[in-house]
Short mmCIF file of C-alpha atoms in Angstrom, two decimals:
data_model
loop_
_atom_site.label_atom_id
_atom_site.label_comp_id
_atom_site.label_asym_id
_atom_site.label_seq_id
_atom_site.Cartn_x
_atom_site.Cartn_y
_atom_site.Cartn_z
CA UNK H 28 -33.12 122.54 -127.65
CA UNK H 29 -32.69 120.22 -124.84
CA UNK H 30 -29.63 118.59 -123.86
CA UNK H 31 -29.03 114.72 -125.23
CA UNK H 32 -29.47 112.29 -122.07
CA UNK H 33 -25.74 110.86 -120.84
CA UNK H 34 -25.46 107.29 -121.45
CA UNK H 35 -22.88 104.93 -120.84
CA UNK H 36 -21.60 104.65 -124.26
CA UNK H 37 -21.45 106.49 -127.79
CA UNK H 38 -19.92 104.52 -130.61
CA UNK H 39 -19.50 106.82 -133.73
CA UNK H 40 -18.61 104.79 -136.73
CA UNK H 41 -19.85 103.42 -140.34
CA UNK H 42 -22.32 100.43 -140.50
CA UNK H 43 -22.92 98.66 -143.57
CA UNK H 44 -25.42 96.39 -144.74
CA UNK H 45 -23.79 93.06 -145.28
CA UNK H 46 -24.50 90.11 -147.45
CA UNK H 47 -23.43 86.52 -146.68
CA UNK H 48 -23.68 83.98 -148.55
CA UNK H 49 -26.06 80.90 -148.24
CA UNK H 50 -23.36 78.54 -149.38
CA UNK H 51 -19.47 78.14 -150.26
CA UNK H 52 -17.84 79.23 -152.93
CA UNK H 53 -16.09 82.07 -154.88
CA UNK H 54 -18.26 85.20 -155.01
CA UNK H 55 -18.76 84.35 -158.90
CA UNK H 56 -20.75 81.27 -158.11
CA UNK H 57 -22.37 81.99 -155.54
CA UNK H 58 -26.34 82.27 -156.14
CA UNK H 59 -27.70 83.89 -153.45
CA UNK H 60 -27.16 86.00 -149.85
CA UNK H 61 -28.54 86.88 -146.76
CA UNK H 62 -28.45 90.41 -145.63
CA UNK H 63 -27.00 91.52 -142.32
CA UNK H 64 -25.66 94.57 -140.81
CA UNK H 65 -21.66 94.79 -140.13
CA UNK H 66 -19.75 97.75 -138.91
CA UNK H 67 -17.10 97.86 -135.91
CA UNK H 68 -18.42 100.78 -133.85
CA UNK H 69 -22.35 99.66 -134.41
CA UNK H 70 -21.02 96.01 -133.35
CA UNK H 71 -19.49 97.19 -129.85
CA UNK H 72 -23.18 99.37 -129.60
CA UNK H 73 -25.43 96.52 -130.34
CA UNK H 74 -23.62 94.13 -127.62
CA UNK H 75 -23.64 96.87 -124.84
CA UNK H 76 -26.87 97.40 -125.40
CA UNK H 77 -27.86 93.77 -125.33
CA UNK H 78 -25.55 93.61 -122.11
CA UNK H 79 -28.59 96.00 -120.70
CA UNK H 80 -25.72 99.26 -120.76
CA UNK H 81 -27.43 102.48 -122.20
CA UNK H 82 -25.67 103.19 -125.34
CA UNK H 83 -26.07 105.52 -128.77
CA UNK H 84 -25.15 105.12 -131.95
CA UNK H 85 -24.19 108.24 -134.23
CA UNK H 86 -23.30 108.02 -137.53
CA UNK H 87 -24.82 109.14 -141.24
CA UNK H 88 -26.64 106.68 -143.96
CA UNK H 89 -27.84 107.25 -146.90
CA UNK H 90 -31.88 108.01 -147.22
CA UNK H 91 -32.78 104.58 -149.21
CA UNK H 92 -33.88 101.31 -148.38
CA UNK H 93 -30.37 99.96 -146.85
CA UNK H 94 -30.21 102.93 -144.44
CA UNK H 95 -33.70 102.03 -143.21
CA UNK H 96 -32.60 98.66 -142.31
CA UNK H 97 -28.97 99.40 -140.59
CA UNK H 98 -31.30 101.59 -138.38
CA UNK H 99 -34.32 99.85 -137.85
CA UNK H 100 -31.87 96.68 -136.87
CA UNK H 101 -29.37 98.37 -134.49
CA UNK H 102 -32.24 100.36 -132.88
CA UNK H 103 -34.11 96.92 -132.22
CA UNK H 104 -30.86 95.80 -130.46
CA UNK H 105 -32.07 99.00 -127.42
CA UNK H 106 -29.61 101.60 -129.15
CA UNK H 107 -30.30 105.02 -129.39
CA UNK H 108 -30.22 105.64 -133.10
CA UNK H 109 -31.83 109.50 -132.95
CA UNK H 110 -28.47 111.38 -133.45
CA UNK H 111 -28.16 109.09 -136.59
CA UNK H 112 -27.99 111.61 -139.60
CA UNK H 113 -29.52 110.97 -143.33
CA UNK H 114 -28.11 111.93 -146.63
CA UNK H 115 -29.93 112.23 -149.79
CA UNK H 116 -26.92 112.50 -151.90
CA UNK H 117 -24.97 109.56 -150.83
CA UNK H 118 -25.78 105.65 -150.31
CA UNK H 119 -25.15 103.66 -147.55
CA UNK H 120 -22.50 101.33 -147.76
CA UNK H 121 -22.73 97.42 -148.20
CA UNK H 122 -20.22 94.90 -149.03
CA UNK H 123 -20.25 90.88 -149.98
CA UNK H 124 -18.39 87.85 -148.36
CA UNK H 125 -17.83 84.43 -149.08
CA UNK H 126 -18.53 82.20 -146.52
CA UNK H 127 -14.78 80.97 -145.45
CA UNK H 128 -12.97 82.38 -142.87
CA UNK H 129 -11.52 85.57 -143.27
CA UNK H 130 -8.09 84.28 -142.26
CA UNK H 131 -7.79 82.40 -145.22
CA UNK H 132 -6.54 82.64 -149.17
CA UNK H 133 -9.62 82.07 -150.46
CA UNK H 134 -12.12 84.12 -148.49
CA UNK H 135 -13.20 87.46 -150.63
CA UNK H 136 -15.06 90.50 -149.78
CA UNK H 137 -16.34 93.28 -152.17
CA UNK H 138 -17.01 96.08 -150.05
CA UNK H 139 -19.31 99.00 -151.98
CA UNK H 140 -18.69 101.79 -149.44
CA UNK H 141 -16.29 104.69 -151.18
CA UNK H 142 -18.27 107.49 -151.58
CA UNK H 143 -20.99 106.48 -148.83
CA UNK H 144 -23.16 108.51 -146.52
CA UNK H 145 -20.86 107.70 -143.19
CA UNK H 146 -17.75 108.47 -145.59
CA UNK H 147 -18.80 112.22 -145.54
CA UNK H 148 -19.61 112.28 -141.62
CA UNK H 149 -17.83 115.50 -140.51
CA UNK H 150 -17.70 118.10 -137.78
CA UNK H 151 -20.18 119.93 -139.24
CA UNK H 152 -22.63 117.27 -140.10
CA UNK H 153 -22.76 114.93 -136.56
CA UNK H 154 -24.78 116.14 -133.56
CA UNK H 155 -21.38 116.64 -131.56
CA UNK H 156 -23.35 117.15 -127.94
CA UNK H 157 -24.97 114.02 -128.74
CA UNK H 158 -21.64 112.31 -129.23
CA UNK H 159 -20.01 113.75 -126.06
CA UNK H 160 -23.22 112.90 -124.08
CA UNK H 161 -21.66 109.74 -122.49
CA UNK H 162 -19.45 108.17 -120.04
CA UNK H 163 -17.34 106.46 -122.64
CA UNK H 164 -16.82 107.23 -126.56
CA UNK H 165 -15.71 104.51 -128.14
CA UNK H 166 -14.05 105.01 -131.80
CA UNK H 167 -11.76 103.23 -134.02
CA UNK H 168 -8.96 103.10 -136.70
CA UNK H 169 -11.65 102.84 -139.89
CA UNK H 170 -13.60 105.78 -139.22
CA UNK H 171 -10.22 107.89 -139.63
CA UNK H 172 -9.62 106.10 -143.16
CA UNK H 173 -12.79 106.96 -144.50
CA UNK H 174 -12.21 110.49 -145.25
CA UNK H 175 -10.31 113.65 -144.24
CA UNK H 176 -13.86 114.69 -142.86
CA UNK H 177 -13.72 112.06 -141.01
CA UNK H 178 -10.04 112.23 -139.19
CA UNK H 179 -10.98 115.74 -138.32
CA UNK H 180 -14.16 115.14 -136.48
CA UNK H 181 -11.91 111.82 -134.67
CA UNK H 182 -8.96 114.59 -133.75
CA UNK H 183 -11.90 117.24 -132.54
CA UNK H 184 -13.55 114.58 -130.47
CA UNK H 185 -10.46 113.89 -129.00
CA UNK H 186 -9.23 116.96 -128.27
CA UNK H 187 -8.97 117.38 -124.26
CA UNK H 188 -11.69 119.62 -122.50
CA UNK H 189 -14.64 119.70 -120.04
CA UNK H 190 -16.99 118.13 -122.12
CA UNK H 191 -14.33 114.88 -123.11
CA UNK H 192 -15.73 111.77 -122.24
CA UNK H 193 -13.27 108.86 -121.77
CA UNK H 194 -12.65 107.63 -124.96
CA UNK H 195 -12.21 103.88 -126.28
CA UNK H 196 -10.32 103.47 -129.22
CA UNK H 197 -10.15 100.49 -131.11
CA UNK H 198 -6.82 100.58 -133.46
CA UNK H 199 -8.85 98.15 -136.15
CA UNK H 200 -6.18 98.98 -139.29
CA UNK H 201 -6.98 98.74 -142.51
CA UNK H 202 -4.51 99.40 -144.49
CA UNK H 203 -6.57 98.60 -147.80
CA UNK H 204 -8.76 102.38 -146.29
CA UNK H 205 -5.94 104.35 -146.41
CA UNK H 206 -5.49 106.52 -149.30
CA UNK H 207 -1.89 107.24 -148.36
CA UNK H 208 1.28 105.99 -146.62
CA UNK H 209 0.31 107.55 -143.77
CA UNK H 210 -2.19 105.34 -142.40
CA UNK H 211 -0.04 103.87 -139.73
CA UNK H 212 1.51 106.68 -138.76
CA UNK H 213 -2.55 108.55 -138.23
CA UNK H 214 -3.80 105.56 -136.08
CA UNK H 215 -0.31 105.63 -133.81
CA UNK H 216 -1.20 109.53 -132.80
CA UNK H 217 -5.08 108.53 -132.54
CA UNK H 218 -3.96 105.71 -130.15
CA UNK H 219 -1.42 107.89 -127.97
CA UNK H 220 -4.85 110.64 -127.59
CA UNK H 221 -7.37 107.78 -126.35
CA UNK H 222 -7.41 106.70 -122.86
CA UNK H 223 -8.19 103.03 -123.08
CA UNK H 224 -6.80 101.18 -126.31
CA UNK H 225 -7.23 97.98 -128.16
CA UNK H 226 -5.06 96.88 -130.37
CA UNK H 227 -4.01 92.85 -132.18
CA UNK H 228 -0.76 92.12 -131.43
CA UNK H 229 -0.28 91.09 -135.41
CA UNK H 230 -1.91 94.80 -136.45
CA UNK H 231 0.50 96.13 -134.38
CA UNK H 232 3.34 94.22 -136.29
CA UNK H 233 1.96 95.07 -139.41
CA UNK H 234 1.15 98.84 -139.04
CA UNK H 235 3.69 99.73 -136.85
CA UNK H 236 6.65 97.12 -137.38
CA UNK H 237 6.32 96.60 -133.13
CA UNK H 238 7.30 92.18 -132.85
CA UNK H 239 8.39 92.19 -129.74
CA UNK H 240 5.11 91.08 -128.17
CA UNK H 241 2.92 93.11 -125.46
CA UNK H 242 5.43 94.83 -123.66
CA UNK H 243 7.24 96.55 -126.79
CA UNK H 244 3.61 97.66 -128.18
CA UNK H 245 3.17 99.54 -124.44
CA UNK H 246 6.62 101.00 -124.95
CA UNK H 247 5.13 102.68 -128.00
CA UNK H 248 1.80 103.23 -126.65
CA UNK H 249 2.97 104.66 -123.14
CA UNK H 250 -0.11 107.54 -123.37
CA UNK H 251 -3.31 105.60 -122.65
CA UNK H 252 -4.31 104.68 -119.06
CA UNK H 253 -5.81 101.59 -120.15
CA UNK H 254 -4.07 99.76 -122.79
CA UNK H 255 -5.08 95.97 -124.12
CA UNK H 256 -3.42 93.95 -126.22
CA UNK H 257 -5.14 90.46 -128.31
CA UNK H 258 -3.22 88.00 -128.70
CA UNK H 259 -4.90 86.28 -130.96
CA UNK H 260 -5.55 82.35 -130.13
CA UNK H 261 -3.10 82.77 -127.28
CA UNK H 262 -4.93 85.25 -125.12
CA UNK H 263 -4.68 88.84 -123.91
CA UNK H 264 -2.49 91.58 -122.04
CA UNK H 265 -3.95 94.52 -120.25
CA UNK H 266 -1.82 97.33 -119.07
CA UNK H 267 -3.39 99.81 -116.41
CA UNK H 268 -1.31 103.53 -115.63
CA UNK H 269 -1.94 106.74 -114.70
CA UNK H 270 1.48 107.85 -115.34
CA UNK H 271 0.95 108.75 -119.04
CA UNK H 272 0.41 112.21 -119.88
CA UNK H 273 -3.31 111.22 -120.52
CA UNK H 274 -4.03 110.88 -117.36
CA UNK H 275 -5.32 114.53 -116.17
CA UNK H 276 -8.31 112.88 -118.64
CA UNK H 277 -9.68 111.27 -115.96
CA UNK H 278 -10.48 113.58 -113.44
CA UNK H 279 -13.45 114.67 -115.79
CA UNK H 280 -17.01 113.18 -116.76
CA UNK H 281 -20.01 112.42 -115.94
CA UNK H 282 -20.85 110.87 -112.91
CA UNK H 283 -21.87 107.21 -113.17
CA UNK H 284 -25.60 106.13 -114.52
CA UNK H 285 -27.64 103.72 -112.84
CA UNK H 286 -26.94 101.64 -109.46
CA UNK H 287 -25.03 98.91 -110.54
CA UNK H 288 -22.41 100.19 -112.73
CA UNK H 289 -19.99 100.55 -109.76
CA UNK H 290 -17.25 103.63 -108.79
CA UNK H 291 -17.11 106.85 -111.23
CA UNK H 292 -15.76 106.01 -114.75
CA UNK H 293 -12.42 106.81 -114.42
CA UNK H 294 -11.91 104.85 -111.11
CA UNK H 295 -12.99 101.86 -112.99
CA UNK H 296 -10.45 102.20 -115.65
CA UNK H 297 -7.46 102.68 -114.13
CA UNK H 298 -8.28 100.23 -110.53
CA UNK H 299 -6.46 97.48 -111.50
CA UNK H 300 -6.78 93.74 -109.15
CA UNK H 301 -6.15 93.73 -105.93
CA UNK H 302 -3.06 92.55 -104.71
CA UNK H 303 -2.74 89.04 -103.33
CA UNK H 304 -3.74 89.58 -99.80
CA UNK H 305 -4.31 93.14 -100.02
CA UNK H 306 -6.72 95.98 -100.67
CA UNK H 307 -8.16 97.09 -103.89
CA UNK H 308 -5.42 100.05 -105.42
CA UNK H 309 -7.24 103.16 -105.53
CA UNK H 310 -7.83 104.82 -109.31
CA UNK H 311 -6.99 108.13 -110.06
CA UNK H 312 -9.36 110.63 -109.10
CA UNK H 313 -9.81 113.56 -107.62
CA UNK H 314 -10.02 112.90 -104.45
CA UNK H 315 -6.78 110.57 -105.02
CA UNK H 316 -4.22 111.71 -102.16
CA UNK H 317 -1.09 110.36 -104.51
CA UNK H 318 0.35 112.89 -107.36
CA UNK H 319 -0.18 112.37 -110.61
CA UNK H 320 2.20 109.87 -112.22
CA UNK H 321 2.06 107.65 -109.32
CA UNK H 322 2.62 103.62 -110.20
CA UNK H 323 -0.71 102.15 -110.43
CA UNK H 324 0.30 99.50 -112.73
CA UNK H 325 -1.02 96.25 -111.79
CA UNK H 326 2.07 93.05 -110.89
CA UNK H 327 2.16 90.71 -113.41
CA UNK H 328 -0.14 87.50 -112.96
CA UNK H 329 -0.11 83.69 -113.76
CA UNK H 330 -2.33 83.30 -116.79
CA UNK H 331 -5.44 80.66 -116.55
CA UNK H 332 -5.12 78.08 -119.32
CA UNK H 333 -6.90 77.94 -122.80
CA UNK H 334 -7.12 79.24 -126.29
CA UNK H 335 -9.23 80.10 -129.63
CA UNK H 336 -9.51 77.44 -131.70
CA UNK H 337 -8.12 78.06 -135.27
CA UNK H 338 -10.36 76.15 -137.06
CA UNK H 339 -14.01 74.89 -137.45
CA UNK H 340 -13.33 71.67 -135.67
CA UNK H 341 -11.59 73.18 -132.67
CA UNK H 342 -9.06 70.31 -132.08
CA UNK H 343 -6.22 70.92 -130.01
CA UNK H 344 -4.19 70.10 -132.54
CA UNK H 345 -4.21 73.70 -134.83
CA UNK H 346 -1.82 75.62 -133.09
CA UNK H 347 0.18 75.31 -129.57
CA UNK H 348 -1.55 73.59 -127.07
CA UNK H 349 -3.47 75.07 -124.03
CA UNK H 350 -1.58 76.05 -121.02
CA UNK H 351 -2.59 74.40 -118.01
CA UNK H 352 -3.74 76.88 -115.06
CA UNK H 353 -0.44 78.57 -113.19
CA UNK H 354 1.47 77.71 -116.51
CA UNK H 355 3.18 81.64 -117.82
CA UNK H 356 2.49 83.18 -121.35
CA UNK H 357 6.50 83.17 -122.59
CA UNK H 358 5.92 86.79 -124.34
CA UNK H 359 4.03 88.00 -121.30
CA UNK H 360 5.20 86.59 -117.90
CA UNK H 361 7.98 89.35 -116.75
CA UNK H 362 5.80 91.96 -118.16
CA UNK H 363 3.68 94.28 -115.57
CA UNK H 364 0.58 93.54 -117.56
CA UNK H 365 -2.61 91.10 -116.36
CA UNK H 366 -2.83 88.19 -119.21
CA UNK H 367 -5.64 85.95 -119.49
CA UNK H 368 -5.86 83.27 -122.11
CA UNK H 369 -8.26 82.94 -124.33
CA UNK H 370 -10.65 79.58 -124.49
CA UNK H 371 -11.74 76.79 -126.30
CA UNK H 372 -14.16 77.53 -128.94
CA UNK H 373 -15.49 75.77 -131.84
CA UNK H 374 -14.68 78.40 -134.46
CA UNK H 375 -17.42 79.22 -136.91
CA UNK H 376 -16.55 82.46 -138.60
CA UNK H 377 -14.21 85.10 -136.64
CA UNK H 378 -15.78 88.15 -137.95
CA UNK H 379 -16.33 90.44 -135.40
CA UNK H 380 -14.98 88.64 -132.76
CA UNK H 381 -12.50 91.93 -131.85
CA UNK H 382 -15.47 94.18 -131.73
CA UNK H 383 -16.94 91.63 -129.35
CA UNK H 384 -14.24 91.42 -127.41
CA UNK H 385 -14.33 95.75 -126.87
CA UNK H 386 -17.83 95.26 -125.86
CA UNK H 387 -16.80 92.67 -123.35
CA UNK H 388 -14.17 94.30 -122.10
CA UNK H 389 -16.27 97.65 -121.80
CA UNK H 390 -19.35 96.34 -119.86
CA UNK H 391 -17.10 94.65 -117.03
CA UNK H 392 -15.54 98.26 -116.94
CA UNK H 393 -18.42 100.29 -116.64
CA UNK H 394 -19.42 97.64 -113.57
CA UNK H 395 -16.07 98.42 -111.85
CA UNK H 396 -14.96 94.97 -112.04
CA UNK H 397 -11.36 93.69 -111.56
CA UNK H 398 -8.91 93.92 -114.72
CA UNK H 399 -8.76 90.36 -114.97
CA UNK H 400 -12.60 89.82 -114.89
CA UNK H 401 -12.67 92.60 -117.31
CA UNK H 402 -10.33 90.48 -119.89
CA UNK H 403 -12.27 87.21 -119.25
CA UNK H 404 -15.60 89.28 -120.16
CA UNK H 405 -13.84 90.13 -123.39
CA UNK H 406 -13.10 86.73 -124.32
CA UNK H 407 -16.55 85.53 -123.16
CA UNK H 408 -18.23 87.80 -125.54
CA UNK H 409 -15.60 87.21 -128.37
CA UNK H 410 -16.31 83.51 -128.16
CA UNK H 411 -20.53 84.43 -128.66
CA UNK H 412 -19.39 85.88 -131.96
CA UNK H 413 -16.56 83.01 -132.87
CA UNK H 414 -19.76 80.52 -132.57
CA UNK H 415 -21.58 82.33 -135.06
CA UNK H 416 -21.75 83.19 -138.62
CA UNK H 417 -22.19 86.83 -138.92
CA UNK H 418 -20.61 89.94 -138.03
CA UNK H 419 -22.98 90.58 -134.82
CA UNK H 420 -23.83 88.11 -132.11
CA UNK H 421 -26.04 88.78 -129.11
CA UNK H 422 -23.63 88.12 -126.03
CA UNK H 423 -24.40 85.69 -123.23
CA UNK H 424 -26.71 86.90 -120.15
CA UNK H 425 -25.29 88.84 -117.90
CA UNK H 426 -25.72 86.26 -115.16
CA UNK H 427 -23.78 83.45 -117.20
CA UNK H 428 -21.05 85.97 -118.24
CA UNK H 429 -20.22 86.38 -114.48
CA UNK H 430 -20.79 83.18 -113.89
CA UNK H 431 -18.17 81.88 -116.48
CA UNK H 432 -15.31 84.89 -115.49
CA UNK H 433 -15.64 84.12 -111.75
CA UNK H 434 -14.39 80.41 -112.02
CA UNK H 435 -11.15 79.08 -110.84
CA UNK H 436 -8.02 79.19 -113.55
CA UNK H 437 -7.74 75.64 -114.28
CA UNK H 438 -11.79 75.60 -114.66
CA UNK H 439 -11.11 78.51 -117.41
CA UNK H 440 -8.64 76.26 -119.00
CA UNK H 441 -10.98 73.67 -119.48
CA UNK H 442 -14.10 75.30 -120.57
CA UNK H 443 -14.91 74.64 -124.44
CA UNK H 444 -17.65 76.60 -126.10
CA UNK H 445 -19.57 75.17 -129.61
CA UNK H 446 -22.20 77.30 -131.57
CA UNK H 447 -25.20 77.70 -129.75
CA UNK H 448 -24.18 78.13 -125.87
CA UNK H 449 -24.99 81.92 -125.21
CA UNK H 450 -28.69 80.20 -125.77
CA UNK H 451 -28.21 76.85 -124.00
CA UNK H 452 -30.43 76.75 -120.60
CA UNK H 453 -27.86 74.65 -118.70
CA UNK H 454 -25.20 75.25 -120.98
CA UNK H 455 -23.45 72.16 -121.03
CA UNK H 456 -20.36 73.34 -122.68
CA UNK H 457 -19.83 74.84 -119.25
CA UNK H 458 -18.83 71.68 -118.19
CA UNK H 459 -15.03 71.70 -118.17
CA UNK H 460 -13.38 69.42 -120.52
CA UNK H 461 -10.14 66.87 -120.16
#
């Protein structure tokens, strides 16, 4: 049997088929639905892959109609979908939405999933040297709720060796997945094993009890080279180290793919900015002359200005207002973390807009680019899928996506984004705003 081909990234989660609702209203009265596909891993796949990144899909559905479509759709996105597995015993899973935000009292979902194809997935079951075939595996919090299957084949993918790729882990908790109490506590040792991390700073609060902003959730999450925290409508903090104990991790994988996807994976991720007036700090590698532990973390920087919107209208007035460029986050300025705000956007729906983000962050890091270009990318993408009403949105072009992150702070401050602008020729929402 020949080997699977390396690509960039392997996201191994559940998808689901997903039905949304052509009008408002309580799941009772509502008459009708259009089907979509939804799942966190399959989300992060589909927008690297439309970001022209090589990237596979594994994962198990059920062999009936629904299966055929999560699939057919995700495959049409460029994702390799052959290590996909099929079960004739189980379904696939789907779930229902109304069509309010998700943020909201009134917004319901009826998710159909226990005892679904994915649910099973296990070590036995997934084509493991397809999964390991990559640069970076990115994973997440659900997948570990699904089953006890399904937390074993997380803890052996994770497991250190030669054949480890870097792995992304999304914390995503769900604390309505868990059968137990010990849902928080499973995610926390998933998260201290992964070498790049995303976590909200309100999950954080919730599942771990951590309030005291960025900084506090890097005190408990010392582990991961790489560790990013959202901030919601406020923005986002990355924190870059090598002085974690998961930072032998890096001297293996694969070299990198392609031409234009910069220095060797683990260079990327742990290079943070240059300093002002200096030279790019060197990642850790093998060839890195420092010893291991040595401070790589980035200085703390002045935040551009901006935020999410919290609302469909995206008036200044829901929530605190923007900062203006040069103006310091209160929770973040005298932490050594990189913060960049978050922008403008007219708010449609907000599901999906984390898994977005990921894929943001993870394409400017398999290019190599600077940790604050890699944060802007993030909320770039994010704001594709805030301007839309399903799970998935197609990100913008590469070309406007650097073009956006490579303006000047008080430019990002001023940028507002409405439904529609990853398609606008001239996008005129470009055009900074009073």
């Amino acid at each position: 049997m020949n080997a699977p081909d390396v690509v960039d990234v392997v996201a191994l989660g559940e998808s689901m088929v997903t039905f949304l609702p052509t009008r408002a209203g309580r799941l009772a009265d509502v008459p009708s639905f259009d089907r979509a596909i939804g799942g966190a891993e399959s989300n992060v796949a589909c927008g690297l892959a439309a970001a022209g990144h090589t990237v596979r899909w594994v994962s198990r559905v059920g062999s009936d109609g629904f299966g055929d479509h999560l699939v057919e759709t995700i495959g049409g996105y460029g994702v390799d979908v052959s290590a996909v597995g099929r079960d004739s015993s189980r379904p696939t899973g789907v779930y229902f939405r109304t069509a309010g935000d998700r943020a909201t009292d009134a917004h319901e979902v009826a998710y159909y999933r226990a005892g679904s194809a994915a649910s099973a997935m296990s070590v036995e079951n997934v084509d493991l040297a397809s999964v390991r075939a990559a640069r970076v595996l990115h994973l997440s919090g659900i997948t570990a709720a699904l089953s006890s299957g399904c937390l074993a084949l997380l803890r052996a993918l994770m497991a250190l060796g030669e054949d480890r790729p870097l792995v992304s882990f999304d914390v995503n908790h769900r604390a309505g997945l868990w059968r137990d109490a010990d849902g928080p506590r499973v995610v926390l040792e998933l998260a201290r094993g992964a070498d790049l991390v995303f976590v909200g700073e309100d999950e954080a609060e919730e599942a771990w009890g951590i309030s005291g902003g960025p900084s506090a959730i890097r005190a408990a999450l010392p582990e991961p080279g790489v560790l990013v925290v959202k901030q919601g409508g406020v923005g986002a903090t990355a924190f870059v180290s090598a002085a974690g104990r998961r930072g032998a991790a890096y001297r293996r994988g694969p070299a990198p793919l392609g031409s234009d996807t910069g220095p060797q994976i683990q260079a990327a991720a742990l290079t943070p900015d240059p300093k002002p007036g200096g030279t790019p700090q060197a990642g850790l590698s093998d060839t890195d002359p420092r010893p291991e532990g040595a401070d790589l973390a980035p200085r703390p920087t002045e935040p551009a200005g901006g935020r999410v919107a919290r609302g469909g209208s995206g008036s200044a007035g829901n929530g605190p207002s923007p900062a203006g460029a040069g103006d310091a986050d209160p929770r973040s300025a005298t932490e050594p973390g990189v913060f960049v705000s978050s922008l403008h956007v007219d708010v449609v729906a907000t599901t999906g807009a984390g898994d977005a983000f990921a894929a943001g962050f993870l394409s400017a890091t398999l290019r190599g680019l600077p940790l604050k270009t890699r944060l802007r990318h993030g909320h770039l993408y994010a704001a594709a899928a805030l301007t839309t009403p399903g799970d998935l949105a197609t990100p913008p072009t590469r070309d406007t996506t650097d073009r956006l992150a490579a303006v000047a702070d008080d430019a990002w401050g001023t940028l507002r984004l409405g439904p529609g602008w990853t398609q606008a020729g001239t996008a005129p929402e470009e055009v900074p705003t009073p």
